[in-house]
Coordinates of C-alpha atoms and ligand atoms in Angstrom, one line a residue:
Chain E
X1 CA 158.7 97.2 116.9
X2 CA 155.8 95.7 115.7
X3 CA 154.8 96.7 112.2
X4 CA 158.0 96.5 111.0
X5 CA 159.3 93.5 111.7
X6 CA 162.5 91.9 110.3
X7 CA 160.9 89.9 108.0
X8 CA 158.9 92.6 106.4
X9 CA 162.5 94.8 106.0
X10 CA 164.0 92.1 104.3
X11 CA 161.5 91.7 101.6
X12 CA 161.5 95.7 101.5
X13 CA 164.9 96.0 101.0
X14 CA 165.4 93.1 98.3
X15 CA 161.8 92.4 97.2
X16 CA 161.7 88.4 95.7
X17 CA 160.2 88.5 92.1
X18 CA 160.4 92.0 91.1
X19 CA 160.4 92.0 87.8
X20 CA 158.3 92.2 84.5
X21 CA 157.0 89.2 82.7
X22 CA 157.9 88.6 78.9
X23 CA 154.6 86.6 78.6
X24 CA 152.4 87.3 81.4
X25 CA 148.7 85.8 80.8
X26 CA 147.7 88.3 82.9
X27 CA 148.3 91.1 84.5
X28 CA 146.5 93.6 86.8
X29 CA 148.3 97.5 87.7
X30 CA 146.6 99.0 90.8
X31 CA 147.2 102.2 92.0
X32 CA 146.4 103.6 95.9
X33 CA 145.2 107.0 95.6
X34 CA 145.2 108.1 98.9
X35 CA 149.2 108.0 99.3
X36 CA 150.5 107.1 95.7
X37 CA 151.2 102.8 96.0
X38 CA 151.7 101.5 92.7
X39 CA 151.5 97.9 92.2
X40 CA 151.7 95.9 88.8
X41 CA 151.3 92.0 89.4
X42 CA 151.7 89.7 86.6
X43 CA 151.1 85.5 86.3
X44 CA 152.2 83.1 83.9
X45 CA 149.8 80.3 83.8
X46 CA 150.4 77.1 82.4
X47 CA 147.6 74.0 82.4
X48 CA 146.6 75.4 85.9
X49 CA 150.0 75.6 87.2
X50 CA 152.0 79.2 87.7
X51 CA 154.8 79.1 85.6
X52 CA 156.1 82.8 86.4
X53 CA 155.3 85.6 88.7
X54 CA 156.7 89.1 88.9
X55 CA 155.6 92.6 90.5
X56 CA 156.6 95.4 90.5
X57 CA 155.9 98.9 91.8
X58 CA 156.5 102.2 94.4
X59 CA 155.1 103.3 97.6
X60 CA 155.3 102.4 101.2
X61 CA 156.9 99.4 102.3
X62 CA 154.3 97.9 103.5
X63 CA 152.6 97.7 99.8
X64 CA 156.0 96.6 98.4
X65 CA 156.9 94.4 100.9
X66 CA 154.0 92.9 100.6
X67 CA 154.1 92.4 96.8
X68 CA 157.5 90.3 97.9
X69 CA 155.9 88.3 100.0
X70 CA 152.9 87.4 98.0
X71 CA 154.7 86.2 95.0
X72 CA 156.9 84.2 96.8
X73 CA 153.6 82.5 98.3
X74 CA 152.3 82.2 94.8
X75 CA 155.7 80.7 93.6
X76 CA 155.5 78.2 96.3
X77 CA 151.9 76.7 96.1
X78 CA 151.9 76.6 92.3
X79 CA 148.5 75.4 91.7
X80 CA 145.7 78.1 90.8
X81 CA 143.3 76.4 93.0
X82 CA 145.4 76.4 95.7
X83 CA 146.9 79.9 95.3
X84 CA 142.4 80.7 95.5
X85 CA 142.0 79.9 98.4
X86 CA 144.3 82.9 99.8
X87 CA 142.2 84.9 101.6
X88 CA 142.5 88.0 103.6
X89 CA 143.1 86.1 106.6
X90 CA 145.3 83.8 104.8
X91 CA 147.5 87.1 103.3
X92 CA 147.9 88.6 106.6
X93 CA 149.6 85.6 108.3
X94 CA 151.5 85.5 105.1
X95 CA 152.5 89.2 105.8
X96 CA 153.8 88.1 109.1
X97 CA 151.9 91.4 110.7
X98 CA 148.9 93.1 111.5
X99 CA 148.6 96.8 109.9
X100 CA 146.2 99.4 111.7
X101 CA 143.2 99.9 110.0
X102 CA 144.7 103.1 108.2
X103 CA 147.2 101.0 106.9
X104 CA 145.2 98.3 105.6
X105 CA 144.6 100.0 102.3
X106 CA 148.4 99.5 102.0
X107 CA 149.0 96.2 102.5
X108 CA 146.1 95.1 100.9
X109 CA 147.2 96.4 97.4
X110 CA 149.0 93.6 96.5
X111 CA 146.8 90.8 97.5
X112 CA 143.6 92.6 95.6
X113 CA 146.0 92.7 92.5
X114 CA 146.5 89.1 92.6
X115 CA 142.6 88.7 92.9
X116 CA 142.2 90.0 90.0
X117 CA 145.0 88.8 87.6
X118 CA 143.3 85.3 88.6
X119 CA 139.9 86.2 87.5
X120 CA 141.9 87.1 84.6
X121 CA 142.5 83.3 84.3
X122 CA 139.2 82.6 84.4
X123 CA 139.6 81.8 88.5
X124 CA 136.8 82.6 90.5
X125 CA 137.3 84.4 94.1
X126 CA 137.5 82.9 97.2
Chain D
X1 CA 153.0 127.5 128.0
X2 CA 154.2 124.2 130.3
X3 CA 151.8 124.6 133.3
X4 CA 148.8 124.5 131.1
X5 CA 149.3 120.6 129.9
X6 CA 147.8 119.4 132.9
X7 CA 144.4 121.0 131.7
X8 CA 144.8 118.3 129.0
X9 CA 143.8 114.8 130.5
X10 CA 145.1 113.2 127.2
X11 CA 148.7 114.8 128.0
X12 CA 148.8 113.1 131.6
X13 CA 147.4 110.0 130.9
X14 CA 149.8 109.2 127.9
X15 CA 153.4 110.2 127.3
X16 CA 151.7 111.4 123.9
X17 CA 153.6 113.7 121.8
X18 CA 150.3 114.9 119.7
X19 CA 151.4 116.8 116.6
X20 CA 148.4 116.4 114.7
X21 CA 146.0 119.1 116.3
X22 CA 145.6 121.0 112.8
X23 CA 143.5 118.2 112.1
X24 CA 141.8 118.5 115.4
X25 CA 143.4 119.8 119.1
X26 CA 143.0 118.2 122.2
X27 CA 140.3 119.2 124.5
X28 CA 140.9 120.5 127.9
X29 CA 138.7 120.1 131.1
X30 CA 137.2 122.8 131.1
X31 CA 135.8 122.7 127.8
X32 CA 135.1 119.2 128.9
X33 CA 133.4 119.7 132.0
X34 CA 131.5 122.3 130.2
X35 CA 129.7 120.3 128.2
X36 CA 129.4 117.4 130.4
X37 CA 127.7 120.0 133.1
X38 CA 125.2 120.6 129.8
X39 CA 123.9 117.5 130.3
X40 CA 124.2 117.3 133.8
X41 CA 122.6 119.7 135.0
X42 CA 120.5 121.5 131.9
X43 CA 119.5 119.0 129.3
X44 CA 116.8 121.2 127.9
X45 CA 116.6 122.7 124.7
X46 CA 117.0 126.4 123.6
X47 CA 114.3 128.9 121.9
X48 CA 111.8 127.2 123.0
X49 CA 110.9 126.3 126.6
X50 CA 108.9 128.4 128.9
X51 CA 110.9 126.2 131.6
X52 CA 114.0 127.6 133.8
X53 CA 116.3 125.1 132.5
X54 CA 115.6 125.9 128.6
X55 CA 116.0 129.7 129.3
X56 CA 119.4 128.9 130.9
X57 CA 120.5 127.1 127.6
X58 CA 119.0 130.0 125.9
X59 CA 121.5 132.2 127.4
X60 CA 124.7 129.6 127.0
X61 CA 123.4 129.4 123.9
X62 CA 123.1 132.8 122.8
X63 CA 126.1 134.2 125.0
X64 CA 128.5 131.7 123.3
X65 CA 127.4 133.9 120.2
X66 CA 128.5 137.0 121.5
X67 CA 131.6 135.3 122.5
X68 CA 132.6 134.3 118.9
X69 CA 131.7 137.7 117.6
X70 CA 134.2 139.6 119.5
X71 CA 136.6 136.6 119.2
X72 CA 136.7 137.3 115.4
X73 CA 135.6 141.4 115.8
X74 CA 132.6 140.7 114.3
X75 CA 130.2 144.0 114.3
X76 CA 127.1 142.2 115.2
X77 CA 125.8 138.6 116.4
X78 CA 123.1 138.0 113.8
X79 CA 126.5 137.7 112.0
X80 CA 127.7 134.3 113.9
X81 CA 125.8 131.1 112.1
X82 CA 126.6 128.2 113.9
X83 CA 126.8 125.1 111.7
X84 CA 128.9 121.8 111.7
X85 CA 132.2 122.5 110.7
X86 CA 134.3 124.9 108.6
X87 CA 133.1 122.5 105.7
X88 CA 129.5 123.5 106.4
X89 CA 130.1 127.0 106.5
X90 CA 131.8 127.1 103.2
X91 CA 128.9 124.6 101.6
X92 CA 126.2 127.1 103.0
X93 CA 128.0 129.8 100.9
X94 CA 128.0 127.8 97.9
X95 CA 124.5 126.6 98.2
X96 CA 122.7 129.9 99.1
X97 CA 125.4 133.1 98.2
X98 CA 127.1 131.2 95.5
X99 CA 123.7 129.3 93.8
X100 CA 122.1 133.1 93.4
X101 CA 125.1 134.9 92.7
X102 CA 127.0 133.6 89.9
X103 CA 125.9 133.0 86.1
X104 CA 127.1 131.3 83.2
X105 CA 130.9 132.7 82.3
X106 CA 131.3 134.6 85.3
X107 CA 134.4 133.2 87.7
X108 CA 135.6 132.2 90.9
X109 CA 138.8 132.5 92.2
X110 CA 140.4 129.8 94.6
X111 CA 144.3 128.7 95.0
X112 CA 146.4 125.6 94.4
X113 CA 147.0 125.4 98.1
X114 CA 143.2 124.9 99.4
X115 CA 142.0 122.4 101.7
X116 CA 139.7 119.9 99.3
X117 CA 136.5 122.5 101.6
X118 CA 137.4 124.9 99.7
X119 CA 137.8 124.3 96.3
X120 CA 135.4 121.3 95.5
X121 CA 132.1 123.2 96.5
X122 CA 133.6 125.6 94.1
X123 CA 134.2 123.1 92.0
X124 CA 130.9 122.1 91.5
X125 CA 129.4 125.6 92.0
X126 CA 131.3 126.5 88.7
X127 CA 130.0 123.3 87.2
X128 CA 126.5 123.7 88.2
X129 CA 126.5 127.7 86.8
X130 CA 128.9 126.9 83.6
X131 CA 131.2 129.2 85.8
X132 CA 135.2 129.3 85.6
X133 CA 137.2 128.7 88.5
X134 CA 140.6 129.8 88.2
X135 CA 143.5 128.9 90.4
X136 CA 146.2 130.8 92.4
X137 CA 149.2 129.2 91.8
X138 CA 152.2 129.5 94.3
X139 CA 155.9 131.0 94.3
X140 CA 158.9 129.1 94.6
X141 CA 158.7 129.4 98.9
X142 CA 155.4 128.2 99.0
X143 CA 153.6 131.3 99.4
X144 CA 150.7 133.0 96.9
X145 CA 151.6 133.6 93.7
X146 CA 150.2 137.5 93.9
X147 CA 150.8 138.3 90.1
X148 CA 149.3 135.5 89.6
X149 CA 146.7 136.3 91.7
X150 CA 146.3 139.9 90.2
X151 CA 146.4 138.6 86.7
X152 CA 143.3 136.8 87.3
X153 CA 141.3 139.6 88.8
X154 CA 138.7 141.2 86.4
X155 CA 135.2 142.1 86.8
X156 CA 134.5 138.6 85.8
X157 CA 135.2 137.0 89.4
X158 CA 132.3 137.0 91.8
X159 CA 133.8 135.3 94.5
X160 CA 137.3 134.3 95.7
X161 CA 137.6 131.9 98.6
X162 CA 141.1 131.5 100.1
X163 CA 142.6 129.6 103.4
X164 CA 144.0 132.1 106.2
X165 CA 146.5 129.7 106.4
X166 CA 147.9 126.8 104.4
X167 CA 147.1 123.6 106.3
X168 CA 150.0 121.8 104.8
X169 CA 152.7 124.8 104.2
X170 CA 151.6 126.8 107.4
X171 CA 151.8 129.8 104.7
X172 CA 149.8 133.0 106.5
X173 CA 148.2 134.7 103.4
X174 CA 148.3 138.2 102.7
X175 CA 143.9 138.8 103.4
X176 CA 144.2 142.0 103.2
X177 CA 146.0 142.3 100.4
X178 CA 143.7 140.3 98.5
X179 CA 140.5 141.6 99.9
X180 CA 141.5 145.3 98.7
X181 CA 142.1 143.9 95.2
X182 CA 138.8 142.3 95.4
X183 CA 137.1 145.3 96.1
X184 CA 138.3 147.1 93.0
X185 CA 136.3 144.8 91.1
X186 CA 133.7 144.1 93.1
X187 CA 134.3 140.5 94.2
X188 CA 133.4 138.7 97.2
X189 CA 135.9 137.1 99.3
X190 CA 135.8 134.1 101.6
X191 CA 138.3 133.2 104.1
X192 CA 138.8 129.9 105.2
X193 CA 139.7 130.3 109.3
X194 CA 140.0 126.7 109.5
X195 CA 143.6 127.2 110.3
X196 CA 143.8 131.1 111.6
X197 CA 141.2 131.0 113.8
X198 CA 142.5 128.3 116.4
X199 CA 146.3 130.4 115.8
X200 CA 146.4 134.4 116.0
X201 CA 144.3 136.7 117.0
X202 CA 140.8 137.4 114.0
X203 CA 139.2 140.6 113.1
X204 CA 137.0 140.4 110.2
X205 CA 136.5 143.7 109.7
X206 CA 140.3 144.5 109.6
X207 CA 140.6 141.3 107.2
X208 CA 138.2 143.0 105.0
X209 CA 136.4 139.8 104.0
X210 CA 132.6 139.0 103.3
X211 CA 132.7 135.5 104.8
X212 CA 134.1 133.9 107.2
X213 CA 134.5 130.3 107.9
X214 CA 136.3 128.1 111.2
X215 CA 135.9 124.8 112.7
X216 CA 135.1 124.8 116.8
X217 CA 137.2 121.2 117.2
X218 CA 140.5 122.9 116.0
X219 CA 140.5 125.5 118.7
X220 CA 140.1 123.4 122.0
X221 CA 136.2 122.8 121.4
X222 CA 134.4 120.1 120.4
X223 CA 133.9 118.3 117.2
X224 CA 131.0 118.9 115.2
X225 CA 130.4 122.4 116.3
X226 CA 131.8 125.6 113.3
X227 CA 130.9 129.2 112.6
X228 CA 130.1 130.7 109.4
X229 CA 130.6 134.5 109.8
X230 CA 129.1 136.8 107.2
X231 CA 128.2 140.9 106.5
X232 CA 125.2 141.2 108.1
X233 CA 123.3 142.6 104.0
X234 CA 124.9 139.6 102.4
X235 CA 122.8 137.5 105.0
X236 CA 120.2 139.3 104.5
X237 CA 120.3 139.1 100.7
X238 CA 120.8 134.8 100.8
X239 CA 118.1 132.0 100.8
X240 CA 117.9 129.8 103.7
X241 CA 120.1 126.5 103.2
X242 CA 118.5 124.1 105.5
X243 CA 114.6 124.3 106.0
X244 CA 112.0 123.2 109.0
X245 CA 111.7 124.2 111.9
X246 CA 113.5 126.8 114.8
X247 CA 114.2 129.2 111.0
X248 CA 111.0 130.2 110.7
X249 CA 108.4 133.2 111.6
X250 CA 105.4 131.8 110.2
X251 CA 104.3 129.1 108.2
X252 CA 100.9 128.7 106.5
X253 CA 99.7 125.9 104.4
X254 CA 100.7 128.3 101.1
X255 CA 103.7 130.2 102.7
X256 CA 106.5 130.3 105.0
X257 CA 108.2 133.4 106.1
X258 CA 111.4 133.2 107.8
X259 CA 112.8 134.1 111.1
X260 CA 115.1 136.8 111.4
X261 CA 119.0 136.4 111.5
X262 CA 120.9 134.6 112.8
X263 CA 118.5 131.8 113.1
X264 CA 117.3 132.0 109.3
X265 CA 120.4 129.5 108.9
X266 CA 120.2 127.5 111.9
X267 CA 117.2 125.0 111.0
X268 CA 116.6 122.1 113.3
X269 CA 117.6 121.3 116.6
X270 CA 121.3 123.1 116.9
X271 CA 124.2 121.4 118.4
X272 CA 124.0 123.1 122.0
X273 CA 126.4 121.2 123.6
X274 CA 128.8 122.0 121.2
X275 CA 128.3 125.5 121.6
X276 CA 128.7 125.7 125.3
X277 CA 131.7 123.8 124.9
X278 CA 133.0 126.2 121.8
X279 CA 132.2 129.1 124.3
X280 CA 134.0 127.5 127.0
X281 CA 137.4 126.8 124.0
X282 CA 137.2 130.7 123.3
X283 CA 137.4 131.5 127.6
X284 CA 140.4 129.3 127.9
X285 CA 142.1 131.1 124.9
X286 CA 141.3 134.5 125.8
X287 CA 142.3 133.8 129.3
X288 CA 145.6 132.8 127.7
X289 CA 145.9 136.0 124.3
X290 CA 145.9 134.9 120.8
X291 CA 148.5 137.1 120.7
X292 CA 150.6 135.3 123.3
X293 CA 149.3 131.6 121.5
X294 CA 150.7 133.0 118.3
X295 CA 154.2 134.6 119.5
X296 CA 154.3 130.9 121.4
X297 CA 153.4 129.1 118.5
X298 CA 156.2 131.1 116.2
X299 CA 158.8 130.0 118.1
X300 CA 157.8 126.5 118.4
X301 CA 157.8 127.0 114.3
X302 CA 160.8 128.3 114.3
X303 CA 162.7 125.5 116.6
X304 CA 161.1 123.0 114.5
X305 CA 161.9 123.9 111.1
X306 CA 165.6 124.6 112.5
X307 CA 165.9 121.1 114.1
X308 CA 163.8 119.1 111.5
X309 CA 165.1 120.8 108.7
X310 CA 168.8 120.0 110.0
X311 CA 168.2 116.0 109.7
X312 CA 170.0 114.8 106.9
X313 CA 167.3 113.9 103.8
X314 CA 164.6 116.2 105.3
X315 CA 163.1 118.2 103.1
X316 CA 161.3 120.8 104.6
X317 CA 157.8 122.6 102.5
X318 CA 156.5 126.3 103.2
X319 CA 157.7 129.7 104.2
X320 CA 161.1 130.1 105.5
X321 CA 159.9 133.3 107.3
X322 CA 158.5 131.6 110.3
X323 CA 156.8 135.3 111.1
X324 CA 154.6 134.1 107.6
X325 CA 154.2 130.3 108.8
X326 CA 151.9 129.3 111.3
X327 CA 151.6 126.2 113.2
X328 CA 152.2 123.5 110.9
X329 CA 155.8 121.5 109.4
X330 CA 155.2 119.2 106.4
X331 CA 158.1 117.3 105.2
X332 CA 159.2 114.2 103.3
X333 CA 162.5 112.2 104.7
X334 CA 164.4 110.5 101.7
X335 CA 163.7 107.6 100.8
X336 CA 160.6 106.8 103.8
X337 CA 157.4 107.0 102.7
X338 CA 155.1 108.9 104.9
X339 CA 153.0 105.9 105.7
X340 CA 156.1 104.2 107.1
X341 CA 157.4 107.0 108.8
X342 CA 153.9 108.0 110.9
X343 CA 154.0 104.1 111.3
X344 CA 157.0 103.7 113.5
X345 CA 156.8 107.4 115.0
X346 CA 153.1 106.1 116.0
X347 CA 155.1 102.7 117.4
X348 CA 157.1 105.4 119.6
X349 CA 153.5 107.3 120.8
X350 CA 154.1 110.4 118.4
X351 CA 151.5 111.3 116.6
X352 CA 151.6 112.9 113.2
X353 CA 149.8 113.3 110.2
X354 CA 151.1 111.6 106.8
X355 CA 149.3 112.0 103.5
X356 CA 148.0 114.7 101.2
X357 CA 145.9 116.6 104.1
X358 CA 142.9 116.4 101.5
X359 CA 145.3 119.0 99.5
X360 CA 145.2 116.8 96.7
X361 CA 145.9 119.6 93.9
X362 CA 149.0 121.0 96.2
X363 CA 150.4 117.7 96.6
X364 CA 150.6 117.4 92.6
X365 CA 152.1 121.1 92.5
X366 CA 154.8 119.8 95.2
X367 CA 155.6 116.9 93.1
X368 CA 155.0 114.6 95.8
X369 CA 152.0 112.2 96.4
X370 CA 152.1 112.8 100.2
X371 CA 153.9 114.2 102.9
X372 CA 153.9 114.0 106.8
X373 CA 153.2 116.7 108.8
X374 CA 153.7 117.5 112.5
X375 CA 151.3 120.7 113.4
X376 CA 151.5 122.4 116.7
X377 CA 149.2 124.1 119.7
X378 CA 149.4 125.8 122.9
X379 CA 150.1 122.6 124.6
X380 CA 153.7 121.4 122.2
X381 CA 156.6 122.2 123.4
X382 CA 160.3 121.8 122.3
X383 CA 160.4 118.6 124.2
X384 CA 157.7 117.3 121.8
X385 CA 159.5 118.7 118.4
X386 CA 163.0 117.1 120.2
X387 CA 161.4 113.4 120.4
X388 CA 159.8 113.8 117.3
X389 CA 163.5 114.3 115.4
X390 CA 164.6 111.5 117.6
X391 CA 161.8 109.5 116.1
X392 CA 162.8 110.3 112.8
X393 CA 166.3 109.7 113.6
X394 CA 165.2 106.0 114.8
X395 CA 162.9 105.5 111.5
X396 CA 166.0 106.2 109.5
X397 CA 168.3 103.5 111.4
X398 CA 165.4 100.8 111.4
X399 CA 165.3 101.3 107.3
X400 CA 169.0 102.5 106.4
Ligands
PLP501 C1 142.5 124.8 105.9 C2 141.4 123.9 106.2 N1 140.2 124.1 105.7 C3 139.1 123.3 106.0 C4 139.2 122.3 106.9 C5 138.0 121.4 107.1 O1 137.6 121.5 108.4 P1 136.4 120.6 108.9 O2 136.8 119.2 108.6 O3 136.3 120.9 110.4 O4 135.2 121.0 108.2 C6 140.5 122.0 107.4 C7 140.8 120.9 108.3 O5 140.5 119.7 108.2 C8 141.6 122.8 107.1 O6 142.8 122.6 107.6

């Protein structure tokens, strides 16, 4: 088993930060045409600092599961210019796997959401 | 049809179980021998060379045509175009038949259940001419909706353009049926082989069609080699597609005329090796009968939607008459995305298909965004269909 590791099950089955924001500063919905991922990713920002994230969304659990993971990473470094310098690389060691590349479009849902909720704030990408 | 994996090299190198050949089959040696020998030992060109090597391509070449028109009972080879791929085929009619031959409020007919080759060229056909396009919708068991389908008719439509057989619910459609209809009021009708071809025995005339349309690289050949098959007046009647050279009779600084059929439509160098190898596919399934790969592949149906459709949150799509189904069970397993499920069958060396099947406008008729799909050939067998419900089993204990 190598896709689906434990780790990636686990945030699957009860995804971290699922949830909708009151009074998100911004927030980005992204939809995978190609096999129906939904993903809505919201941030809180405050003086630089995350003060909330949430997703939430449908499709495969690699997309979802992903979602999980990311926020959690978000929650943890805190500070928008940290939380920047995420990059692909960066997101799939975060992901704790490697995808084929037919599933790449899939995983990367969640991290291209994020991308652009902080250019919402003004962020620039890494 | 167990002796005749070991033509597959795929098969014995890997402990593959390939379920995906209605997006392309396997290849066996002899097709790829024959086209390796094409470069081997001919490597020259066709209609063209004085040479002995470029009259023996010649004669592949033009044999292989012969070959696909009694494959599909075709009355005449002028009739077999070779182009790319069924996608070709159906673009050529659209660019040439359809561009001359349809006008501002006439229609076209397609259905829900088309392969995105045949229904966006029609799309934009109807676009291009203010045409309408009007769709067959389906019945509850996932075959034509024929009232439907009668409803529509009128003097209106020009063409109708349906699949043989539904890539996605295996549905065989009644051609006949509809091709009598069309004739009542005058319409054209193209058939897309894509799936039918590779499956059950073809006979054009018996269809009743006009056109004709089949990809080499679903039926044992290579890729990148298809046949358009059309009346041999309608032909006639159509402007070239492509242009430059090897379609023409004579060119003059103010004029071209054009060469005669079929190579009116074949401009450019052609793809010989793939026709040598096509012509090798169609030996190795004649030697076999399409009637005896169709009565094989029934049952192989049949076993599959029995066992698959048994596993507890499988939901199978299509026909229930396997005798109406051919090679092809799409599903959905509660609660596993597709992805997920092609994921960890692919971790277990099974390979299926999971998405829409570029059936985009079916998928949103099913309700569903995407499904997976296991598809069969001569060389599946129950032991293949067995571990692929064992795989299913496993991706259901992995994410219970
Ligand atoms: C029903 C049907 N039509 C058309 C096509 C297109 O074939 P190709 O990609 O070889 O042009 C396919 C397969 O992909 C098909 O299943």
């Amino acid at each position: 088993m190598d896709l689906y590791k434990e780790l990636l099950i686990d945030h699957w089955k009860n995804p971290r930060n699922f949830k909708r924001l009151k009074r998100a500063t911004s927030r980005v919905k992204l939809v995978n045409p190609l096999c129906g991922d939904k993903m809505t990713l919201e941030l809180k920002v405050e003086n630089g600092e995350i003060a909330d994230v949430g997703f939430s969304g449908t499709g495969c659990i690699i997309s979802q599961a992903a979602g999980s993971l990311l926020t959690e990473e978000v929650r943890k470094l805190k500070k928008l210019d940290k939380i920047c310098k995420i990059d692909e690389k960066e997101y799939f060691k975060i992901l704790g796997t490697n995808v084929v590349p037919g599933r790449k479009k899939c995983a990367l849902l969640a991290y291209q959401a994020l991308k652009k909720a902080l250019e919402g704030n003004g962020r620039q990408n890494t | 049809m167990q002796n005749l994996r070991k033509d597959f090299p795929i098969l014995i190198k890997n402990s593959l179980v390939y379920l995906d050949s209605a997006a392309t089959s396997l290849k066996p040696q002899q097709v790829i021998e024959s086209v390796a020998s094409y470069y081997s030992e001919i490597g020259a060109t066709v209609h063209r060379g004085i040479y002995k090597s470029s009259v023996i391509a010649t004669n592949l070449y033009e044999n292989t045509r012969d070959q696909v028109a009694k494959f599909i009972g075709a009355n005449s080879a002028r009739e077999i175009i070779f182009v790319r791929n069924t996608t070709e085929a159906i673009n050529l009619v659209a660019y040439t038949w359809g561009e001359k031959n349809t006008q501002e409020g006439d229609e076209i007919i397609t259905t829900i259940m088309e392969h995105h080759s045949n229904f966006v060229p029609w799309q934009r056909l109807a676009e291009r001419k203010k045409a309408k396009l009007k769709v067959v919708g389906l019945t509850e068991d996932g075959h034509l909706d024929m009232e439907n389908f009668n409803r529509l008719l009128s003097k209106r439509v020009k063409l109708i353009c349906v699949t043989g057989v539904s890539n996605v619910l295996g549905t065989i459609n009644p051609i006949t049926k509809i091709t009598q209809a069309a004739k009542m009021v005058g319409a054209k009708v193209l058939v897309d082989g894509a799936q039918m071809a590779p499956h059950m025995k073809v006979d054009v005339e018996n269809l009743g069609c006009d056109f004709f349309a089949f990809s080499g690289h679903k039926m044992l050949g290579p890729t990148g080699i298809g046949v358009l098959w059309a009346r041999e007046e309608l032909l006639n009647g159509m402007e070239p597609f492509l242009s430059g050279g090897g379609m023409i009779n004579e060119v003059t600084v103010g004029d071209t005329t054009y060469a005669d059929l079929p190579l009116k439509f074949e401009a450019g160098t052609p793809n010989i090796d793939g026709v040598i190898g096509l012509g090798a596919a169609i030996d190795y399934l004649n030697k076999i009968g399409m009637e005896k790969v169709r009565s094989y592949e029934e049952k192989l149906v049949e076993y599959g939607t029995g066992v698959i459709g048994e596993v507890r949150g499988v939901r199978v799509f299509g026909p229930e008459k396997t005798n109406l189904r051919g090679g092809v069970i799409s599903f959905t397993v509660d609660k596993i995305h597709p992805h997920d499920l092609a994921s960890i069958l692919d971790e277990q060396n099974i390979a299926i298909r999971a998405g829409h099947h570029c059936c985009m406008p079916l998928h949103g008729k099913l309700g569903v965004t995407s499904t997976a799909r296991a598809s069969f050939y001569i060389y599946n067998t129950k032991t293949d269909v067995d571990r692929l419900v064992e795989g299913i089993n496993k991706a259901k204990k992995i994410l219970k």
